[in-house]
Amino acid sequence: MAVERTLSIIKPDAVKKNAIGQICARFEAAGLKIVAMRMTWLSRAEAEGFYAVHRERPFFRDLVDFMISGPVVVQAIEGENAIAKNRELMGATDPKKAAKGTIRADFADSIDANAVHGSDGADTARTEIAYFFPASQVYSR
């Protein structure tokens, strides 16, 4: 198994519910380490830049509006198979289809307000982590 890094975003709906600690505890309980973390309120330009890959999709504007509706917590997470492990912890994008005990099943309200974001692959993770954290701000073990 490979040690990987992935990006996690605790989205405005979960921050508003005061679920930050509970979500971080799940990462740590699964053997993942938080190697960078900060709370921020994304500007429209930051959210549009981050989600640029979805710019032509019909949900893009609603996604950006949601992501700038309140503060988020961005984190770089590290561990054995961190990308797959994080995606398993998150559960399906639609919380109605997410397995019981996953973050989205427990904290998400809808497919749009789905509590968390996680990188979908190694290349994406590197790009997403770099979007929010210069290398000097990521703890190196």
CSV table of C-alpha atoms in Angstrom, one decimal, residues 47-57 59-60 63 117 120 124 128:
chain,number,residue,atom,x,y,z
A,47,ALA,CA,-14.5,28.7,-5.9
A,48,GLU,CA,-14.7,29.2,-9.6
A,49,GLY,CA,-11.0,28.5,-10.0
A,50,PHE,CA,-11.2,25.4,-7.9
A,51,TYR,CA,-14.2,24.0,-9.7
A,52,ALA,CA,-13.1,25.2,-13.2
A,53,VAL,CA,-13.3,21.6,-14.5
A,54,HIS,CA,-17.1,21.8,-14.0
A,55,ARG,CA,-17.4,25.3,-15.6
A,56,GLU,CA,-19.6,24.0,-18.6
A,57,ARG,CA,-21.8,21.8,-16.5
A,59,PHE,CA,-24.7,22.8,-11.8
A,60,PHE,CA,-21.5,24.9,-11.9
A,63,LEU,CA,-22.0,24.7,-6.8
A,117,HIS,CA,-15.3,17.1,-1.0
A,120,ASP,CA,-10.8,11.6,-6.9
A,124,THR,CA,-6.2,15.6,-8.8
A,128,GLU,CA,-6.1,20.4,-5.3
